[in-house]
Amino acid sequence: MPTTAPSTKRGRPGYDQQSVLLIAVDVFNRHGYDATSMGILAENLGISKSAIYHHVPSKGDLLKLALDHALGGLEAILEQPQAKTGTAEARLEFVLRETISVLVERLPYVTLLLRLRGNTEIERDAMERRRTFDHKVAALISAARDEGSLRQDIDPRTVTRLLFGTINSIVEWYKPGGSLSPEKLADDVITMAFNGLHVPR
Amino acid sequence: MPTTAPSTKRGRPGYDQQSVLLIAVDVFNRHGYDATSMGILAENLGISKSAIYHHVPSKGDLLKLALDHALGGLEAILEQPQAKTGTAEARLEFVLRETISVLVERLPYVTLLLRLRGNTEIERDAMERRRTFDHKVAALISAARDEGSLRQDIDPRTVTRLLFGTINSIVEWYKPGGSLSPEKLADDVITMAFNGLHVPR
């Protein structure tokens, strides 16, 4: 687990808040957040509902903690020096690589984020933070195009959609711990997106 | 609407089976198939439940018709001569272009297909047909790599996942009738995937 995951111990032996959260996120991803009751969560955790309340005040708090973990990881990328200095192309490549890395390290949390429907205030706030992140990456794509690094014949909005489509779809199939390492996956995405699948001529 | 859409008229003025289907698919996509009752469908159609049964015997039949429409479009691509003759690279490019075209023309139907959870027999059958289609495209990707057209340094399974990820994500953002035509979209996807976003050197 990444060290920045919420991990406050709140007394109950066997589970801390972080492990309750990880199981809750898994249940949300399988059943959908709306369809998951505290009863279903308790069943999956093998503890009573009141024991869950010992860790978090409500289902919404679990959702908020989970989404913060996903969004915090993404937002931190843009604060790193490599995202702020150098050519737009180099900054873009850095940000895309790190996005893939966060996505893989925090897979269930990012999956939850990407599947939000916006039915509650907590979901809408998270979607707004995600859009802000997306807009900053889109600005980097436009800058890389303006500096002459990216081809001019594709609208930068289309490039943004296709790049996010490619990267976000990773949550649907990637299996951590398999033969494809996160680093090779990031290399492959960057190679395909920037250099293309054709054999270099 | 594509001419192969189900369109048997079954008597009721105002709606035929095809327009009932299109609205039903839209409701399924917004609420999820499981969460959509015949009551919710009737409300969205502005007709009674018994009037829906006039058009189709059950909710499952609506699902089946919708999924057949998506899958029929995809499966027909592989039967065309351009998918069967020529270099693997040319066949692959043809199949990807046509896949994007079917996806855009039958957007709500393909969206429904891509979001299936596999909770019913009908869903599982459709997912199996989709897997068969995916496997045939994957074989084409391997063949294009074996003939030396595609780069060797990315595992063809990764290429398959990334290409489908890119293409399938189009349903999440593409707005038919906007400034980006389906043909330009297909050009852009093919250009990015095969030639890359870097300015040609």
Coordinates of C-alpha atoms in Angstrom, one line a residue:
Chain A
M1 CA 0.0 0.0 0.0
P2 CA 1.2 3.5 -0.7
T3 CA 2.4 5.2 2.5
T4 CA 0.0 8.1 2.0
A5 CA -3.1 5.9 2.3
P6 CA -5.3 6.9 5.2
S7 CA -4.2 4.6 8.0
T8 CA -5.4 6.0 11.4
K9 CA -5.9 3.1 13.8
R10 CA -9.1 3.4 15.6
G11 CA -8.8 0.7 18.1
R12 CA -10.5 -2.4 16.8
P13 CA -8.2 -5.4 16.6
G14 CA -8.0 -7.1 13.1
Y15 CA -9.0 -4.1 11.1
D16 CA -7.7 -0.5 10.9
Q17 CA -9.5 2.2 8.9
Q18 CA -7.2 1.6 5.9
S19 CA -8.1 -2.1 5.6
V20 CA -11.8 -1.3 6.1
L21 CA -11.5 1.2 3.3
L22 CA -9.8 -1.1 0.9
I23 CA -12.5 -3.8 1.3
A24 CA -15.2 -1.1 1.1
V25 CA -13.8 0.2 -2.2
D26 CA -13.7 -3.3 -3.6
V27 CA -17.4 -3.8 -2.7
F28 CA -18.3 -0.4 -4.2
N29 CA -16.5 -1.4 -7.4
R30 CA -18.3 -4.7 -7.6
H31 CA -21.8 -3.7 -6.7
G32 CA -21.8 0.1 -7.4
Y33 CA -21.7 2.7 -4.6
D34 CA -25.4 3.4 -4.6
A35 CA -26.3 -0.3 -4.4
T36 CA -23.9 -0.9 -1.5
S37 CA -25.6 -0.7 2.0
M38 CA -23.7 -0.6 5.3
G39 CA -25.3 -4.1 5.7
I40 CA -23.5 -5.4 2.6
L41 CA -20.3 -3.8 3.7
A42 CA -20.6 -5.4 7.2
E43 CA -21.2 -8.8 5.5
N44 CA -18.1 -8.4 3.3
L45 CA -16.0 -7.3 6.3
G46 CA -17.3 -10.0 8.5
I47 CA -18.0 -7.5 11.3
S48 CA -21.2 -5.9 12.6
K49 CA -22.5 -2.6 11.3
S50 CA -21.7 -0.9 14.6
A51 CA -18.1 -2.1 14.2
I52 CA -17.9 -0.3 10.9
Y53 CA -19.1 2.9 12.6
H54 CA -16.2 2.4 15.0
H55 CA -13.9 3.1 12.0
V56 CA -15.9 5.7 10.0
P57 CA -19.0 7.7 10.6
S58 CA -20.8 6.8 7.4
K59 CA -20.7 5.2 4.0
G60 CA -20.2 8.7 2.5
D61 CA -17.0 9.1 4.6
L62 CA -15.6 5.9 3.2
L63 CA -16.3 7.2 -0.3
K64 CA -14.7 10.5 0.5
L65 CA -11.6 8.9 1.9
A66 CA -11.3 6.6 -1.1
L67 CA -11.7 9.4 -3.6
D68 CA -9.3 11.6 -1.7
H69 CA -6.7 8.9 -2.0
A70 CA -7.1 8.6 -5.8
L71 CA -7.3 12.3 -6.4
G72 CA -4.5 13.2 -4.0
G73 CA -2.2 10.8 -5.9
L74 CA -3.1 12.5 -9.2
E75 CA -2.9 16.0 -8.0
A76 CA 0.5 15.5 -6.4
I77 CA 2.0 14.7 -9.8
L78 CA 1.4 18.2 -11.0
E79 CA 3.3 19.6 -8.0
Q80 CA 6.5 17.7 -8.8
P81 CA 9.4 19.7 -10.3
Q82 CA 9.4 17.6 -13.5
A83 CA 5.8 18.6 -14.2
K84 CA 6.8 22.3 -13.9
T85 CA 10.0 22.7 -15.8
G86 CA 11.4 21.7 -19.2
T87 CA 9.7 21.5 -22.5
A88 CA 5.9 20.9 -22.6
E89 CA 6.6 17.6 -24.3
A90 CA 8.9 16.4 -21.5
R91 CA 6.4 17.6 -18.9
L92 CA 3.6 15.9 -20.6
E93 CA 5.4 12.6 -20.9
F94 CA 6.3 12.8 -17.2
V95 CA 2.7 13.5 -16.2
L96 CA 1.4 10.7 -18.3
R97 CA 3.9 8.2 -16.9
E98 CA 3.1 9.2 -13.3
T99 CA -0.6 9.1 -14.0
I100 CA -0.2 5.5 -15.1
S101 CA 1.9 4.8 -12.0
V102 CA -0.7 6.3 -9.6
L103 CA -3.5 4.4 -11.5
V104 CA -1.7 1.1 -11.1
E105 CA -0.6 1.7 -7.4
R106 CA -4.1 2.9 -6.4
L107 CA -6.0 0.8 -8.9
P108 CA -9.3 0.1 -6.9
Y109 CA -9.4 3.8 -5.8
V110 CA -8.9 5.2 -9.3
T111 CA -11.4 2.7 -10.6
L112 CA -14.0 4.0 -8.2
L113 CA -13.2 7.5 -9.2
L114 CA -13.6 6.8 -12.9
R115 CA -16.9 5.1 -12.4
L116 CA -18.7 7.8 -10.5
R117 CA -22.1 8.8 -11.6
G118 CA -22.4 12.1 -9.7
N119 CA -25.5 11.2 -7.7
T120 CA -24.2 12.8 -4.4
E121 CA -22.4 15.9 -3.4
I122 CA -19.2 13.9 -2.5
E123 CA -19.2 12.3 -6.0
R124 CA -19.7 15.7 -7.7
D125 CA -16.9 17.3 -5.7
A126 CA -14.6 14.5 -6.7
M127 CA -15.6 14.7 -10.4
E128 CA -14.9 18.4 -10.3
R129 CA -11.4 17.8 -8.9
R130 CA -10.8 15.2 -11.6
R131 CA -11.9 17.6 -14.3
T132 CA -9.5 20.2 -12.9
F133 CA -6.7 17.7 -13.2
D134 CA -7.8 16.7 -16.7
H135 CA -7.9 20.4 -17.8
K136 CA -4.3 20.9 -16.6
V137 CA -3.1 17.9 -18.6
A138 CA -5.1 19.1 -21.6
A139 CA -3.3 22.5 -21.3
L140 CA 0.0 20.6 -21.4
I141 CA -1.1 18.8 -24.5
S142 CA -1.9 22.1 -26.2
A143 CA 1.4 23.6 -25.1
A144 CA 3.3 20.6 -26.5
R145 CA 1.5 21.1 -29.8
D146 CA 2.2 24.8 -29.8
E147 CA 5.9 24.3 -29.2
G148 CA 5.9 22.1 -32.3
S149 CA 6.5 18.7 -30.5
L150 CA 3.1 17.2 -31.4
R151 CA 1.5 16.8 -34.8
Q152 CA -0.8 19.6 -35.9
D153 CA -3.3 17.6 -37.8
I154 CA -5.2 16.3 -34.8
D155 CA -7.3 18.6 -32.6
P156 CA -5.7 18.8 -29.1
R157 CA -9.1 18.1 -27.6
T158 CA -9.3 14.9 -29.5
V159 CA -5.7 14.0 -28.5
T160 CA -6.7 14.7 -24.8
R161 CA -9.8 12.4 -25.1
L162 CA -7.9 9.6 -26.8
L163 CA -4.9 9.7 -24.4
F164 CA -7.2 9.7 -21.3
G165 CA -9.3 7.0 -23.0
T166 CA -6.2 4.8 -23.4
I167 CA -4.8 5.4 -20.0
N168 CA -8.1 5.2 -18.0
S169 CA -9.1 1.9 -19.7
I170 CA -6.0 0.4 -18.0
V171 CA -8.1 -0.1 -14.8
E172 CA -10.4 -2.4 -16.8
W173 CA -7.8 -5.0 -17.6
Y174 CA -4.5 -4.5 -15.8
K175 CA -3.6 -7.1 -13.2
P176 CA -0.9 -5.9 -10.7
G177 CA 1.7 -8.5 -10.0
G178 CA 1.4 -10.1 -13.4
S179 CA 4.2 -10.3 -16.1
L180 CA 3.6 -6.8 -17.3
S181 CA 5.3 -4.4 -14.8
P182 CA 3.9 -0.9 -14.2
E183 CA 7.1 0.6 -15.7
K184 CA 6.8 -1.5 -18.9
L185 CA 3.1 -0.7 -19.2
A186 CA 3.9 3.1 -19.0
D187 CA 6.7 2.6 -21.6
D188 CA 4.3 0.8 -23.9
V189 CA 1.6 3.5 -23.6
I190 CA 4.1 6.3 -24.2
T191 CA 5.6 4.5 -27.1
M192 CA 2.3 3.8 -28.8
A193 CA 0.9 7.2 -28.2
F194 CA 4.0 9.2 -29.2
N195 CA 5.8 7.0 -31.7
G196 CA 3.0 4.7 -32.9
L197 CA 2.8 1.0 -33.4
H198 CA 4.4 1.0 -36.9
V199 CA 7.9 -0.3 -37.1
P200 CA 10.2 2.7 -37.1
R201 CA 11.4 3.4 -40.7
Chain B
M1 CA -30.6 4.9 -38.0
P2 CA -28.8 2.1 -39.7
T3 CA -31.1 0.1 -42.0
T4 CA -30.3 -3.2 -40.2
A5 CA -31.9 -1.9 -36.9
P6 CA -34.8 -4.0 -35.8
S7 CA -37.9 -2.3 -37.1
T8 CA -40.9 -4.6 -37.2
K9 CA -44.0 -2.5 -36.7
R10 CA -46.3 -4.1 -34.2
G11 CA -49.4 -2.0 -34.6
R12 CA -49.3 0.7 -32.0
P13 CA -49.4 4.2 -33.5
G14 CA -46.6 6.6 -32.4
Y15 CA -44.1 3.9 -31.5
D16 CA -42.7 1.0 -33.4
Q17 CA -40.5 -1.6 -31.9
Q18 CA -37.4 0.2 -33.1
S19 CA -38.2 3.5 -31.3
V20 CA -39.2 1.7 -28.1
L21 CA -35.9 -0.1 -28.3
L22 CA -33.9 3.1 -28.8
I23 CA -35.5 4.8 -25.8
A24 CA -35.1 1.6 -23.7
V25 CA -31.4 1.4 -24.5
D26 CA -31.0 5.1 -23.4
V27 CA -32.8 4.3 -20.1
F28 CA -30.7 1.2 -19.6
N29 CA -27.5 3.3 -20.2
R30 CA -28.6 6.0 -17.7
H31 CA -29.9 3.8 -14.9
G32 CA -28.2 0.5 -15.5
Y33 CA -30.1 -2.5 -16.9
D34 CA -30.6 -4.2 -13.6
A35 CA -32.1 -1.1 -12.0
T36 CA -34.5 -0.4 -14.9
S37 CA -38.0 -1.9 -14.3
M38 CA -40.7 -2.1 -16.9
G39 CA -42.4 0.6 -14.8
I40 CA -39.4 3.0 -15.3
L41 CA -39.4 2.1 -19.0
A42 CA -43.1 2.8 -19.3
E43 CA -42.7 6.2 -17.6
N44 CA -39.9 7.2 -20.0
L45 CA -41.9 6.1 -23.0
G46 CA -45.0 7.8 -21.8
I47 CA -47.0 4.7 -22.4
S48 CA -48.4 1.9 -20.1
K49 CA -46.6 -1.2 -19.2
S50 CA -49.1 -3.3 -21.2
A51 CA -48.4 -1.1 -24.2
I52 CA -44.7 -2.0 -24.0
Y53 CA -45.6 -5.7 -23.9
H54 CA -47.4 -5.0 -27.2
H55 CA -44.0 -4.4 -28.7
V56 CA -41.8 -6.9 -26.9
P57 CA -42.5 -9.8 -24.6
S58 CA -40.0 -8.8 -21.8
K59 CA -37.2 -6.5 -20.7
G60 CA -34.8 -9.3 -21.5
D61 CA -36.0 -9.3 -25.1
L62 CA -35.3 -5.5 -25.4
L63 CA -31.8 -6.2 -24.1
K64 CA -31.3 -9.0 -26.5
L65 CA -32.5 -7.0 -29.5
A66 CA -30.2 -4.1 -28.5
L67 CA -27.1 -6.3 -28.0
D68 CA -27.8 -8.1 -31.3
H69 CA -27.8 -4.8 -33.0
A70 CA -24.4 -3.8 -31.5
L71 CA -22.8 -7.3 -32.0
G72 CA -24.3 -7.8 -35.5
G73 CA -22.6 -4.6 -36.6
L74 CA -19.3 -5.6 -35.3
E75 CA -19.4 -9.2 -36.5
A76 CA -20.4 -8.0 -40.1
I77 CA -17.1 -6.2 -40.3
L78 CA -15.1 -9.4 -40.2
E79 CA -17.2 -10.8 -43.1
Q80 CA -16.3 -8.0 -45.5
P81 CA -13.7 -8.8 -48.2
Q82 CA -11.3 -6.1 -47.0
A83 CA -11.1 -7.9 -43.6
K84 CA -10.1 -11.1 -45.4
T85 CA -7.6 -10.3 -48.0
G86 CA -4.4 -8.2 -48.2
T87 CA -1.7 -7.7 -45.6
A88 CA -2.5 -8.2 -42.0
E89 CA -1.7 -4.5 -41.4
A90 CA -4.2 -3.4 -44.1
R91 CA -6.9 -5.8 -42.7
L92 CA -6.2 -4.5 -39.2
E93 CA -6.5 -0.9 -40.2
F94 CA -9.8 -1.7 -42.1
V95 CA -11.3 -3.5 -39.1
L96 CA -10.3 -0.8 -36.6
R97 CA -11.8 1.9 -38.9
E98 CA -15.0 0.0 -39.3
T99 CA -15.2 -0.8 -35.6
I100 CA -15.1 3.0 -34.9
S101 CA -17.7 3.5 -37.5
V102 CA -20.1 0.9 -36.0
L103 CA -19.4 2.3 -32.6
V104 CA -20.4 5.8 -33.6
E105 CA -23.4 4.8 -35.7
R106 CA -24.8 2.5 -33.0
L107 CA -23.4 4.5 -30.1
P108 CA -26.1 3.7 -27.4
Y109 CA -26.2 0.0 -28.4
V110 CA -22.4 -0.4 -28.2
T111 CA -22.3 1.6 -25.0
L112 CA -24.8 -0.9 -23.5
L113 CA -22.7 -3.8 -24.7
L114 CA -19.5 -2.4 -23.2
R115 CA -21.1 -1.8 -19.8
L116 CA -22.5 -5.3 -19.3
R117 CA -21.9 -6.9 -15.9
G118 CA -22.9 -10.4 -16.9
N119 CA -25.7 -10.9 -14.4
T120 CA -28.0 -12.7 -16.8
E121 CA -27.7 -15.4 -19.4
I122 CA -28.5 -12.9 -22.2
E123 CA -25.6 -10.6 -20.9
R124 CA -23.2 -13.5 -20.7
D125 CA -24.1 -14.7 -24.2
A126 CA -23.4 -11.2 -25.6
M127 CA -20.1 -10.9 -23.7
E128 CA -19.1 -14.2 -25.2
R129 CA -19.8 -13.0 -28.7
R130 CA -17.9 -9.8 -28.0
R131 CA -14.9 -11.8 -26.7
T132 CA -15.0 -13.9 -29.9
F133 CA -14.8 -10.6 -31.9
D134 CA -12.0 -9.3 -29.7
H135 CA -10.0 -12.5 -30.2
K136 CA -10.3 -12.2 -33.9
V137 CA -9.0 -8.7 -33.8
A138 CA -6.2 -9.8 -31.4
A139 CA -5.2 -12.5 -34.0
L140 CA -5.0 -9.8 -36.6
I141 CA -2.7 -7.7 -34.4
S142 CA -0.4 -10.7 -33.9
A143 CA -0.4 -11.4 -37.6
A144 CA 0.5 -7.8 -38.4
R145 CA 3.3 -8.0 -35.9
D146 CA 4.5 -11.4 -37.3
E147 CA 4.6 -10.0 -40.9
G148 CA 6.9 -7.2 -39.6
S149 CA 4.4 -4.3 -39.9
L150 CA 4.1 -3.6 -36.2
R151 CA 6.9 -3.0 -33.7
Q152 CA 8.2 -6.0 -31.8
D153 CA 8.9 -4.4 -28.5
I154 CA 5.3 -4.3 -27.2
D155 CA 3.6 -7.6 -26.4
P156 CA 0.7 -8.0 -28.8
R157 CA -1.7 -8.7 -25.9
T158 CA -0.8 -5.2 -24.5
V159 CA -1.3 -3.7 -28.0
T160 CA -4.7 -5.3 -28.2
R161 CA -5.7 -4.0 -24.7
L162 CA -4.5 -0.5 -25.5
L163 CA -6.2 -0.3 -28.9
F164 CA -9.5 -1.6 -27.6
G165 CA -9.1 0.8 -24.6
T166 CA -8.6 3.7 -26.9
I167 CA -11.5 2.8 -29.2
N168 CA -14.0 1.7 -26.6
S169 CA -13.5 4.8 -24.6
I170 CA -14.9 6.8 -27.5
V171 CA -18.5 5.9 -26.3
E172 CA -17.8 7.9 -23.2
W173 CA -17.2 11.3 -24.9
Y174 CA -18.0 11.3 -28.6
K175 CA -21.0 13.4 -29.5
P176 CA -22.5 12.5 -32.9
G177 CA -23.4 15.5 -35.1
G178 CA -20.6 17.7 -33.6
S179 CA -17.6 19.2 -35.4
L180 CA -15.6 16.0 -35.3
S181 CA -16.9 13.7 -38.0
P182 CA -16.8 9.9 -37.6
E183 CA -14.3 9.7 -40.5
K184 CA -11.9 12.3 -39.0
L185 CA -12.2 10.5 -35.6
A186 CA -11.2 7.2 -37.2
D187 CA -8.3 8.9 -39.1
D188 CA -7.2 10.5 -35.8
V189 CA -7.3 7.1 -33.9
I190 CA -5.4 5.3 -36.7
T191 CA -2.8 8.1 -37.0
M192 CA -2.2 8.2 -33.2
A193 CA -2.1 4.4 -32.8
F194 CA 0.1 3.6 -35.8
N195 CA 2.2 6.7 -36.4
G196 CA 2.2 8.4 -33.0
L197 CA 1.6 11.9 -31.9
H198 CA 5.1 13.1 -32.4
V199 CA 5.7 15.3 -35.4
P200 CA 7.0 13.1 -38.2
R201 CA 10.8 13.6 -38.5

